[in-house]
Short mmCIF file of C-alpha atoms and ligand atoms in Angstrom, two decimals:
data_model
loop_
_atom_site.label_atom_id
_atom_site.label_comp_id
_atom_site.label_asym_id
_atom_site.label_seq_id
_atom_site.Cartn_x
_atom_site.Cartn_y
_atom_site.Cartn_z
CA UNK A 36 0.00 0.00 0.00
CA UNK A 37 1.31 3.43 -0.90
CA UNK A 38 0.51 6.46 1.23
CA UNK A 39 0.48 9.85 -0.51
CA UNK A 40 1.08 13.05 1.34
CA UNK A 41 -0.72 16.21 0.16
CA UNK A 42 2.43 17.53 -1.46
CA UNK A 43 2.97 14.49 -3.59
CA UNK A 44 -0.62 14.61 -4.77
CA UNK A 45 -0.23 18.23 -5.78
CA UNK A 46 2.90 17.46 -7.76
CA UNK A 47 1.06 14.60 -9.36
CA UNK A 48 -1.73 16.97 -10.56
CA UNK A 49 0.80 19.50 -11.82
CA UNK A 50 2.57 16.77 -13.73
CA UNK A 51 -0.68 15.59 -15.30
CA UNK A 52 -1.62 19.19 -16.22
CA UNK A 53 1.74 19.66 -17.94
CA UNK A 54 1.31 16.34 -19.70
CA UNK A 55 -2.14 17.45 -20.95
CA UNK A 56 -0.51 20.52 -22.50
CA UNK A 57 1.96 18.30 -24.33
CA UNK A 58 -0.60 15.78 -25.56
CA UNK A 59 -3.46 18.23 -26.38
CA UNK A 60 -1.86 21.65 -26.88
CA UNK A 61 -4.63 22.91 -29.18
CA UNK A 62 -7.42 21.83 -26.84
CA UNK A 63 -5.74 23.25 -23.76
CA UNK A 64 -4.89 26.49 -25.57
CA UNK A 65 -8.50 26.93 -26.60
CA UNK A 66 -9.79 26.19 -23.10
CA UNK A 67 -7.37 28.64 -21.52
CA UNK A 68 -8.31 31.35 -24.03
CA UNK A 69 -12.01 30.82 -23.34
CA UNK A 70 -11.49 31.08 -19.59
CA UNK A 71 -9.31 34.16 -20.06
CA UNK A 72 -11.86 35.87 -22.32
CA UNK A 73 -14.67 35.05 -19.89
CA UNK A 74 -12.74 36.59 -17.00
CA UNK A 75 -11.99 39.73 -19.04
CA UNK A 76 -15.64 40.02 -20.11
CA UNK A 77 -16.82 39.62 -16.50
CA UNK A 78 -14.50 42.35 -15.28
CA UNK A 79 -15.61 44.67 -18.10
CA UNK A 80 -19.27 43.84 -17.46
CA UNK A 81 -18.91 44.77 -13.78
CA UNK A 82 -17.41 48.23 -14.32
CA UNK A 83 -19.89 50.77 -12.95
CA UNK A 84 -20.61 54.44 -13.62
CA UNK A 85 -19.13 56.30 -10.64
CA UNK A 86 -21.62 58.96 -9.63
CA UNK A 87 -25.34 58.64 -10.26
CA UNK A 88 -26.31 61.81 -8.41
CA UNK A 89 -27.84 64.43 -10.67
CA UNK A 90 -28.60 61.83 -13.34
CA UNK A 91 -32.22 61.92 -14.51
CA UNK A 92 -34.06 58.72 -15.44
CA UNK A 93 -37.55 58.72 -16.95
CA UNK A 94 -39.50 55.45 -16.56
CA UNK A 95 -42.88 54.65 -18.16
CA UNK A 96 -45.50 52.33 -16.63
CA UNK A 97 -44.66 52.91 -12.96
CA UNK A 98 -48.15 52.17 -11.58
CA UNK A 99 -47.12 48.60 -10.72
CA UNK A 100 -44.74 45.77 -11.62
CA UNK A 101 -41.23 46.27 -13.00
CA UNK A 102 -41.56 50.04 -13.48
CA UNK A 103 -42.81 50.62 -9.96
CA UNK A 104 -40.00 48.59 -8.36
CA UNK A 105 -37.34 50.11 -10.61
CA UNK A 106 -38.45 53.67 -9.77
CA UNK A 107 -38.12 52.94 -6.04
CA UNK A 108 -34.75 51.24 -6.38
CA UNK A 109 -33.17 53.88 -8.60
CA UNK A 110 -34.51 56.58 -6.31
CA UNK A 111 -32.84 54.87 -3.32
CA UNK A 112 -29.59 54.61 -5.29
CA UNK A 113 -29.52 58.38 -5.75
CA UNK A 114 -30.81 58.82 -9.29
CA UNK A 115 -33.24 61.65 -10.01
CA UNK A 116 -36.23 59.56 -10.99
CA UNK A 117 -39.18 60.84 -12.97
CA UNK A 118 -41.79 58.08 -12.84
CA UNK A 119 -44.58 58.13 -15.41
CA UNK A 120 -47.85 56.53 -14.32
CA UNK A 121 -51.01 55.89 -16.32
CA UNK A 122 -53.35 56.56 -13.40
CA UNK A 123 -53.67 59.11 -10.65
CA UNK A 124 -53.92 56.25 -8.15
CA UNK A 125 -50.70 54.62 -9.36
CA UNK A 126 -48.89 57.93 -9.03
CA UNK A 127 -50.25 58.59 -5.51
CA UNK A 128 -49.36 55.07 -4.31
CA UNK A 129 -45.81 55.36 -5.63
CA UNK A 130 -45.33 58.76 -4.01
CA UNK A 131 -46.66 57.39 -0.73
CA UNK A 132 -43.90 54.76 -0.52
CA UNK A 133 -41.00 57.00 -1.57
CA UNK A 134 -39.82 60.40 -0.38
CA UNK A 135 -41.18 63.52 -2.10
CA UNK A 136 -38.08 64.08 -4.23
CA UNK A 137 -39.27 61.30 -6.56
CA UNK A 138 -41.25 63.10 -9.26
CA UNK A 139 -44.20 61.55 -11.01
CA UNK A 140 -46.02 62.56 -14.16
CA UNK A 141 -49.21 61.20 -15.73
CA UNK A 142 -48.59 59.55 -19.09
CA UNK A 143 -50.82 57.68 -21.50
CA UNK A 144 -48.45 56.48 -24.25
CA UNK A 145 -51.29 56.14 -26.77
CA UNK A 146 -52.07 59.83 -26.51
CA UNK A 147 -49.63 62.14 -28.40
CA UNK A 148 -50.64 65.17 -26.33
CA UNK A 149 -49.93 63.30 -23.12
CA UNK A 150 -46.45 62.37 -24.42
CA UNK A 151 -45.78 66.02 -25.35
CA UNK A 152 -46.75 67.09 -21.83
CA UNK A 153 -44.33 64.56 -20.33
CA UNK A 154 -41.52 65.75 -22.62
CA UNK A 155 -42.11 69.37 -21.57
CA UNK A 156 -42.12 68.38 -17.90
CA UNK A 157 -38.89 66.37 -18.21
CA UNK A 158 -37.18 69.10 -20.28
CA UNK A 159 -37.93 71.62 -17.53
CA UNK A 160 -36.74 69.27 -14.77
CA UNK A 161 -33.52 68.24 -16.46
CA UNK A 162 -32.56 71.68 -17.84
CA UNK A 163 -29.16 71.83 -19.51
CA UNK A 164 -28.16 68.35 -18.26
CA UNK A 165 -30.49 66.50 -20.56
CA UNK A 166 -31.86 63.05 -19.85
CA UNK A 167 -29.56 60.23 -18.72
CA UNK A 168 -32.01 57.34 -18.98
CA UNK A 169 -35.30 56.44 -20.67
CA UNK A 170 -36.88 53.15 -19.61
CA UNK A 171 -39.73 52.14 -21.93
CA UNK A 172 -41.52 49.75 -19.63
CA UNK A 173 -45.25 50.50 -20.08
CA UNK A 174 -47.10 47.60 -21.65
CA UNK A 175 -50.22 45.47 -21.70
CA UNK A 176 -50.93 41.86 -22.71
CA UNK A 177 -54.66 41.61 -23.28
CA UNK A 178 -56.47 40.85 -25.53
CA UNK A 179 -54.50 37.64 -25.91
CA UNK A 180 -56.02 34.40 -27.23
CA UNK A 181 -56.46 32.23 -30.34
CA UNK A 182 -56.11 34.38 -33.46
CA UNK A 183 -59.54 33.52 -34.90
CA UNK A 184 -61.18 34.89 -31.73
CA UNK A 185 -59.77 38.38 -32.34
CA UNK A 186 -60.63 41.42 -34.44
CA UNK A 187 -58.51 44.38 -35.54
CA UNK A 188 -59.52 46.46 -32.53
CA UNK A 189 -58.03 43.76 -30.27
CA UNK A 190 -54.71 43.95 -32.11
CA UNK A 191 -54.68 47.75 -32.01
CA UNK A 192 -55.24 47.88 -28.27
CA UNK A 193 -51.96 46.07 -27.60
CA UNK A 194 -49.87 47.35 -30.51
CA UNK A 195 -50.79 50.99 -29.82
CA UNK A 196 -49.36 50.77 -26.30
CA UNK A 197 -46.47 48.30 -26.57
CA UNK A 198 -45.08 49.29 -29.96
CA UNK A 199 -46.47 52.53 -31.42
CA UNK A 200 -46.53 54.21 -28.00
CA UNK A 201 -42.97 53.09 -27.28
CA UNK A 202 -41.74 54.40 -30.63
CA UNK A 203 -43.46 57.77 -30.15
CA UNK A 204 -42.11 58.18 -26.60
CA UNK A 205 -38.59 57.29 -27.80
CA UNK A 206 -38.60 59.66 -30.77
CA UNK A 207 -39.93 62.55 -28.72
CA UNK A 208 -37.37 62.03 -25.94
CA UNK A 209 -34.39 61.55 -28.29
CA UNK A 210 -33.29 65.24 -28.29
CA UNK A 211 -33.12 65.18 -24.46
CA UNK A 212 -31.24 61.86 -24.52
CA UNK A 213 -28.70 63.11 -27.05
CA UNK A 214 -28.13 66.15 -24.89
CA UNK A 215 -27.51 63.94 -21.84
CA UNK A 216 -25.45 61.28 -23.72
CA UNK A 217 -28.07 58.99 -22.31
CA UNK A 218 -29.34 55.43 -22.50
CA UNK A 219 -32.55 53.82 -23.63
CA UNK A 220 -33.78 50.61 -22.01
CA UNK A 221 -36.63 48.92 -23.87
CA UNK A 222 -38.64 46.15 -22.28
CA UNK A 223 -39.36 43.43 -24.84
CA UNK A 224 -40.15 39.83 -23.87
CA UNK A 225 -39.19 36.25 -24.63
CA UNK A 226 -42.49 36.31 -26.56
CA UNK A 227 -40.86 38.79 -28.91
CA UNK A 228 -38.30 36.11 -29.78
CA UNK A 229 -40.73 33.20 -29.91
CA UNK A 230 -44.28 34.09 -30.96
CA UNK A 231 -47.24 32.31 -29.35
CA UNK A 232 -50.53 33.18 -27.68
CA UNK A 233 -52.31 35.02 -30.51
CA UNK A 234 -52.96 38.74 -30.42
CA UNK A 235 -50.82 41.85 -30.43
CA UNK A 236 -48.44 40.93 -27.61
CA UNK A 237 -45.83 38.80 -29.42
CA UNK A 238 -46.07 41.05 -32.47
CA UNK A 239 -45.50 44.18 -30.43
CA UNK A 240 -42.53 42.73 -28.55
CA UNK A 241 -40.98 41.42 -31.77
CA UNK A 242 -41.42 44.97 -33.10
CA UNK A 243 -39.71 46.37 -29.99
CA UNK A 244 -36.76 44.05 -30.66
CA UNK A 245 -36.26 45.24 -34.22
CA UNK A 246 -37.01 48.91 -33.44
CA UNK A 247 -34.37 48.77 -30.69
CA UNK A 248 -31.83 47.07 -32.96
CA UNK A 249 -32.09 49.73 -35.64
CA UNK A 250 -32.24 52.51 -33.04
CA UNK A 251 -29.02 51.21 -31.43
CA UNK A 252 -27.22 51.15 -34.77
CA UNK A 253 -28.41 54.67 -35.63
CA UNK A 254 -27.76 56.25 -32.24
CA UNK A 255 -24.29 54.82 -31.56
CA UNK A 256 -22.85 57.81 -33.44
CA UNK A 257 -24.44 60.21 -30.94
CA UNK A 258 -23.35 58.53 -27.71
CA UNK A 259 -26.83 57.16 -26.97
CA UNK A 260 -26.82 53.49 -25.93
CA UNK A 261 -29.75 51.13 -26.33
CA UNK A 262 -30.44 47.94 -24.33
CA UNK A 263 -33.22 45.40 -24.67
CA UNK A 264 -34.66 43.49 -21.70
CA UNK A 265 -36.23 40.10 -22.45
CA UNK A 266 -38.06 38.90 -19.35
CA UNK A 267 -39.45 35.39 -19.09
CA UNK A 268 -42.68 34.90 -17.14
CA UNK A 269 -43.06 37.01 -13.99
CA UNK A 270 -46.02 37.72 -11.73
CA UNK A 271 -47.09 41.26 -12.73
CA UNK A 272 -50.18 43.00 -14.07
CA UNK A 273 -49.24 41.73 -17.54
CA UNK A 274 -49.53 38.06 -16.49
CA UNK A 275 -52.51 38.62 -14.17
CA UNK A 276 -54.81 35.63 -14.75
CA UNK A 277 -57.79 37.59 -13.49
CA UNK A 278 -57.42 40.16 -16.29
CA UNK A 279 -56.49 37.61 -18.98
CA UNK A 280 -59.37 35.26 -18.10
CA UNK A 281 -61.94 38.04 -17.92
CA UNK A 282 -60.92 39.20 -21.37
CA UNK A 283 -60.90 35.63 -22.75
CA UNK A 284 -64.46 35.20 -21.50
CA UNK A 285 -65.41 38.33 -23.45
CA UNK A 286 -63.81 36.88 -26.60
CA UNK A 287 -65.42 33.45 -26.14
CA UNK A 288 -68.86 34.94 -25.52
CA UNK A 289 -68.83 36.93 -28.72
CA UNK A 290 -67.53 34.08 -30.93
CA UNK A 291 -69.76 33.22 -33.86
CA UNK A 292 -71.35 29.75 -33.45
CA UNK A 293 -69.36 28.10 -36.27
CA UNK A 294 -66.01 29.02 -34.78
CA UNK A 295 -67.04 28.07 -31.28
CA UNK A 296 -68.45 24.77 -32.53
CA UNK A 297 -65.10 23.75 -34.04
CA UNK A 298 -63.36 24.38 -30.74
CA UNK A 299 -65.88 22.32 -28.80
CA UNK A 300 -68.03 23.20 -25.76
CA UNK A 301 -65.44 22.16 -23.25
CA UNK A 302 -62.61 24.05 -24.91
CA UNK A 303 -62.97 27.28 -22.95
CA UNK A 304 -62.90 25.58 -19.54
CA UNK A 305 -59.98 23.38 -20.58
CA UNK A 306 -58.14 26.42 -21.87
CA UNK A 307 -58.50 28.18 -18.53
CA UNK A 308 -57.40 25.06 -16.65
CA UNK A 309 -54.30 24.43 -18.76
CA UNK A 310 -53.41 28.12 -18.82
CA UNK A 311 -53.69 28.33 -15.02
CA UNK A 312 -51.38 25.34 -14.65
CA UNK A 313 -48.87 26.71 -17.20
CA UNK A 314 -48.79 30.14 -15.60
CA UNK A 315 -48.49 28.70 -12.10
CA UNK A 316 -45.50 26.62 -13.20
CA UNK A 317 -43.89 29.38 -15.27
CA UNK A 318 -44.39 32.64 -13.40
CA UNK A 319 -41.70 33.75 -10.98
CA UNK A 320 -42.60 36.24 -8.28
CA UNK A 321 -39.05 37.58 -7.99
CA UNK A 322 -39.44 40.59 -10.28
CA UNK A 323 -36.15 42.03 -9.03
CA UNK A 324 -34.46 39.71 -11.57
CA UNK A 325 -35.85 42.03 -14.22
CA UNK A 326 -35.14 45.31 -12.45
CA UNK A 327 -31.55 44.12 -11.79
CA UNK A 328 -31.07 43.87 -15.56
CA UNK A 329 -32.56 47.36 -16.03
CA UNK A 330 -30.25 48.70 -13.31
CA UNK A 331 -27.25 47.10 -14.98
CA UNK A 332 -28.22 48.69 -18.30
CA UNK A 333 -28.30 52.09 -16.57
CA UNK A 334 -25.30 51.81 -14.25
CA UNK A 335 -22.73 49.70 -16.13
CA UNK A 336 -20.09 51.54 -18.10
CA UNK A 337 -20.66 48.98 -20.85
CA UNK A 338 -24.37 48.13 -20.84
CA UNK A 339 -25.24 44.90 -22.65
CA UNK A 340 -27.31 44.86 -25.83
CA UNK A 341 -29.69 42.17 -24.59
CA UNK A 342 -30.63 40.91 -21.16
CA UNK A 343 -32.54 37.65 -20.75
CA UNK A 344 -34.22 37.95 -17.34
CA UNK A 345 -35.17 34.84 -15.36
CA UNK A 346 -34.09 31.22 -15.60
CA UNK A 347 -37.02 30.29 -17.82
CA UNK A 348 -35.86 32.91 -20.33
CA UNK A 349 -32.20 31.89 -20.22
CA UNK A 350 -32.59 28.13 -20.18
CA UNK A 351 -35.85 27.54 -22.01
CA UNK A 352 -37.43 30.32 -24.08
CA UNK A 353 -34.35 31.91 -25.63
CA UNK A 354 -32.67 28.57 -26.55
CA UNK A 355 -36.04 27.35 -27.89
CA UNK A 356 -36.24 30.45 -30.09
CA UNK A 357 -33.12 29.21 -31.91
CA UNK A 358 -34.45 25.66 -32.28
CA UNK A 359 -36.07 24.46 -35.53
CA UNK A 360 -39.73 25.52 -35.77
CA UNK A 361 -40.89 21.89 -35.48
CA UNK A 362 -39.28 21.58 -32.04
CA UNK A 363 -40.80 24.86 -30.82
CA UNK A 364 -44.22 23.90 -32.22
CA UNK A 365 -44.25 20.61 -30.34
CA UNK A 366 -43.15 22.21 -27.06
CA UNK A 367 -45.67 25.05 -27.32
CA UNK A 368 -48.54 22.66 -28.05
CA UNK A 369 -48.24 21.44 -24.51
CA UNK A 370 -48.97 24.89 -23.08
CA UNK A 371 -52.56 25.05 -24.32
CA UNK A 372 -55.31 22.53 -25.18
CA UNK A 373 -56.24 21.55 -28.74
CA UNK A 374 -59.56 22.41 -30.36
CA UNK A 375 -61.50 19.26 -31.21
CA UNK A 376 -61.55 20.26 -34.89
CA UNK A 377 -64.44 20.72 -37.25
CA UNK A 378 -64.62 17.05 -38.43
CA UNK A 379 -64.75 15.66 -34.93
CA UNK A 380 -67.21 18.32 -33.85
CA UNK A 381 -69.53 17.33 -36.69
CA UNK A 382 -69.14 13.63 -35.99
CA UNK A 383 -69.87 14.16 -32.32
CA UNK A 384 -72.94 16.29 -32.82
CA UNK A 385 -74.20 14.65 -36.02
CA UNK A 386 -75.02 18.05 -37.43
CA UNK A 387 -73.84 19.85 -40.47
CA UNK A 388 -72.37 23.33 -40.37
C1 LIG B 91 -55.32 56.88 -23.30
O1 LIG B 91 -55.50 57.67 -24.45
C2 LIG B 91 -56.34 57.11 -25.43
C3 LIG B 91 -56.29 58.00 -26.66
O2 LIG B 91 -56.48 59.34 -26.35
C4 LIG B 91 -57.75 56.93 -24.86
O3 LIG B 91 -58.58 56.33 -25.82
C5 LIG B 91 -57.64 56.03 -23.63
O4 LIG B 91 -58.92 55.91 -23.00
C6 LIG B 91 -56.66 56.60 -22.63
N1 LIG B 91 -56.49 55.63 -21.53
C7 LIG B 91 -56.57 55.97 -20.26
C8 LIG B 91 -56.45 54.87 -19.28
O5 LIG B 91 -56.72 57.11 -19.89
#
């Protein structure tokens, strides 16, 4: 029996490591380079802007969810936050839980006059400094449901807020952002990378992705940086089952008989059941994962272009978005029930439609 002391073992490892270099120099060289690059990237990624005092950040959609939490956190960090809320109540509630130096302004992103008012307010607040940060966070999800349940009005209601509203806010704030050598943080979604759940939501978020990409390429010459946040599923107003189900009921109730017939009587209840289970499994309540990404985009010297927020985004949705369509189709089928189909519906009811 041979007894090794610690020292001998260490020498043994060193010897093997050296031997690995001799036998697989290319492999070891590549590995070392990868590790080295990763370390360099991590150091670069962690470099922070020194002083945030006197830096103005304008955030939309601060009534609840990501915007609300971000406004409070940036305010605590020392930023001069101007939080835009849709409702008087949202604005009052936010003011109640922060000190009075946090400014709020009412903003409805679908109303051009309301955007102009917000721009005037922010221009007066920021003065010669300009705006350091614009966080386009305001958004809505409903109406969301099977495409043949929807009309144009349903699409407009989501697209007007999530995409057209975001573009108008961005364009109107650009002069202030150029003046402040500022940053734009746009909230997209994993559903902008992988479209499902009919309606305007995926479309609008996909639009936010491409608008942000072209904006970044155009604005790099003016010192304005653009980051995109791609959250997975989080418990916020956007994923509120109460709101989604109430709106689905409205859509189901107004369906013409032929369409409803092909889905089957039980479809609506099954849909709600499966959706509840999917959302319960998917939704994380730790929304700080998203606001941490937004904070990084505003405080890092080198903000990233894209942030996947949440494990479901990083490990499931974003990889799935690169997979062949057939793979994504099969996975997504499991999230919602199937309609029984017109042939089966006819066979079952012995009627002709
Ligand atoms: C926002 O503005 C649009 C267009 O002016 C209006 O139709 C809508 O009712 C407004 N929404 C709220 C919540 O005030």
